[in-house]
Amino acid sequence: MKVIKEIGWVIKTLIIGLLITVKYWFKPGSEITVQYPDERLTPAPRFRGILFNDVEKCTGCGICKMTCPIDCIEIESYGKGKARRPIHYAINIGQCMFCGLCVESCPEGCLKHTDRYEGSVYDLNDLYYQFVTKEQKKRFMELADKGIPVKEETK
Amino acid sequence: MIRSQEMLINMGPQHPSTHGVLRLILRTDGEFVYDVDPCVGYLHRSLEKIAENLTYPQFIPITDRLDYLAAINCNFVYCHTVERLMGIEVPLRAQYIRVIACELNRIASHLIMFGTMGMDMGAFTPFLYAIRERERINDLLEELTGARLTYNYIRIGGVAHDIPEGWKEKCLEFINYFRPRIKEYNDLLSYNAIFMKRLGGVGVLTTEDAINYGVTGPNLRATGFKWDLRKNMPYSSYDKFEFEVPVGTGEGGKLGDAFDRYMIRIKEMMESSKIIEQALLSLPEGEIMAKVPRVLKVKEGEIYFAAENPRGETGFYIKSNGGTKPERVKIRGASFSNIHALKKVLQGVLIQDLVAIVGSFDIILPESDR
Amino acid sequence: MERLIVKAFVKLGLGSPPEWAILLIIGLIAGIVLLVFILLYEGLATYIERKVAGDIQLRYGPNRVGPYGILQFVADGLKLFFKEDIIHSQADRLLFRVAPYIVFTGSFVGLAVIPFSAEWCAGRLNVGVLFILATTSLVVAGLAMAGWAQANKWGLLGGMRAVAQIVSYEVAVGIALLVPIIHIGSLDLQQAVLYQKKGWGILGWTIFHDPFTFIAFFIYFIAAIAECNRTPFDLPEGESELVAGYFTEYTGFRFAFFFMAEYGDMFVVSALASCLFLGGWHIPFIEDLIKLPILHNILGSIVLIAKVMVLILIMMWVRWTFPRLRIDQLMALTWKRLIPLGLLMLLLTSLWDLVFDRKGFFELIGIIK
């Protein structure tokens, strides 16, 4: 008697399991895969993607460099007081862990996350992003010598 | 005396069913395992030494990598330890948001345990169903925190960002969608006759052994002993929510076997969804961050605090000498103690049972090796 | 067929051919046709399995190679063909090379006695069922050789488990197959199909003959899944535990042989079930209306292959739903449950035949004569 009850329990649970899989087997459109790279999903607004610094607004304070746990930001500033500007700003994206502490601590709001997450390159040195170009460097040094503050220029 | 029938098999660091880089040296005669020697340390990254060179807020993203399946819980333990040392009072809204995030992460971590348990037994489909749910949780947490695995959300004194617009409704919708799924998992895998026979009565751990070895979390509760840090030593306003603490019942055969450890986690997912619903419906207004100075100098002293992670009791011991960087940080990983109990439990079992038992303990190696 | 060959010989100027030459040529042609058929079927079976797995698991199967991914098996076959063939130094070279061929032969030869239609049967033996049971036992020898020849502890464990499992489940298969044979009265498969003609091609199936044969069909099906080493009985190749079991050290095309043997075994076992339990090549309802012999043959084969595909889809469906059994539970299942149940069904079905004078259920209630 106990044997028959056990066989009955076994058959019942097995059939219940089979019915669940067959439900998904014949349900049309139940695939949840996103066929990358033909379709891409857009990340959320707060997504911490690859960093971007708008050097026109940057005052070269260096707080981001102090906050980074990994020391992957390099910055060199020129000028005094409110006219201080960065003349060399580079982030090693290969080392960055995208924690977002630098973006939170930036007082001007010029360092931001983009929503790019595809950062593969063929050469490892391409992962060393420099944000101050040569003519920007020359222009910044001129403006800093003249003493024009950053905030007035970008108003 | 020569033992001519036994061989030493190396279930090496790379194996499809030891979760992570765990090395088990088995003394077996082909089917029965007579002795097990677990070797850990393949993932040691010296996090505790790194903490001595970083300031207190800088160490938070590193705690994400301690147990990457339950990252917010690890963030939370560290931040709360520092808050207790400094005596900072966290505002109520921040406490509720922390509870919601921690419980969402607990559901995600238990889903992975459910999926990998099925995969170890040979049923490949439940893993994909678990991943479907986990993707939705990841989407929710991405909108809240900005990342999908290493969240870096909790700060010393509160949380980093507030809840965005419309997130509360999405989260409630997810909870309503998730509850019937647990019944589906039970039908498909948990109460399946083959699964119950595989796990029932295997790998019994008694309460006395568990306490002696320092096993905590769901593994301890499966032996029948009701000990949950959220109820016995409540922190961060867990005492304002109503939820039950599931305890092992011996449904599969014996009390404290692998089926109990598995079933407790399924029931815990149900309880976590209750907590999240209560917290969302009663979320108070207010600030999300207490007044904490920019450059954090912690007063001298030492403190130990432990919280209930999905895997057990994870604790931080911090010793400060008054500066901006800690003098010593010691992390008590829950999986390290759980692995110790393997040596006692895995004597005289079949090799297939070994795979089931190691899976039911739900260990994760980064937490054990730090 | 024989006339065509005689005419071809006479035309070539070789005179009238002897008896054995005709048989040899017919045998060769039948063998090549069956081989091509089974290879094509196996390629498609791997593709269908992956598609079914994708559908159950909420994802797409292969869908990049060719339209809807149908050329995936060609790509996989080519890849395995060009892989490096490694035989490591401690392996037993002769056994290592011979084992895949024995396993494949054991599962392929069974196709020879299956009647694809009224006139298309490669080799009509009057002991067809016994022939299939004997040749699927060759697989045991091949697996034991494969497990031993690898000189790898995990492979050896897998081989031993495979041998124990297949030998035990063959007993269950044999006993479950005896039940319809009691009704049919002969071991010849073509005779078995012709017995099920009454009842418009559906109601005459032996599975509807009495409830004991119905249960015997399920016993046979479960034991057949175990014979093919499929989940929930796939311990010998348990991926999560023994890496790959008895074919751990096989690479390239030898590995493909084991796979092909598994799918071929599935086909043979399902074809046996269709012929003995489910009515074989009888076309339901419209069989007497088809007068043209060639059309009858083609439709009959299509019906048989359709029944086989339904059974194979059920096997795939079971594979992707259940976890696997432990070794002692597997042995307990066959020796303590399936074999006694099979013997009981044998006894009860003989009693039914004695009491009701060999009439089936539908004959008794008067639907068919």
mmCIF file of C-alpha atoms in Angstrom, chain C residues 127-135 187:
data_model
loop_
_atom_site.group_PDB
_atom_site.id
_atom_site.type_symbol
_atom_site.label_atom_id
_atom_site.label_comp_id
_atom_site.label_asym_id
_atom_site.label_seq_id
_atom_site.Cartn_x
_atom_site.Cartn_y
_atom_site.Cartn_z
ATOM 1 C CA VAL C 127 13.535 -12.868 -34.970
ATOM 2 C CA GLY C 128 13.687 -9.093 -35.449
ATOM 3 C CA VAL C 129 13.108 -8.067 -31.819
ATOM 4 C CA LEU C 130 15.759 -10.448 -30.559
ATOM 5 C CA PHE C 131 18.195 -9.100 -33.135
ATOM 6 C CA ILE C 132 17.725 -5.530 -31.943
ATOM 7 C CA LEU C 133 18.098 -6.500 -28.294
ATOM 8 C CA ALA C 134 21.296 -8.383 -29.076
ATOM 9 C CA THR C 135 22.946 -5.632 -31.053
ATOM 10 C CA LEU C 187 9.057 -11.793 -32.993
#
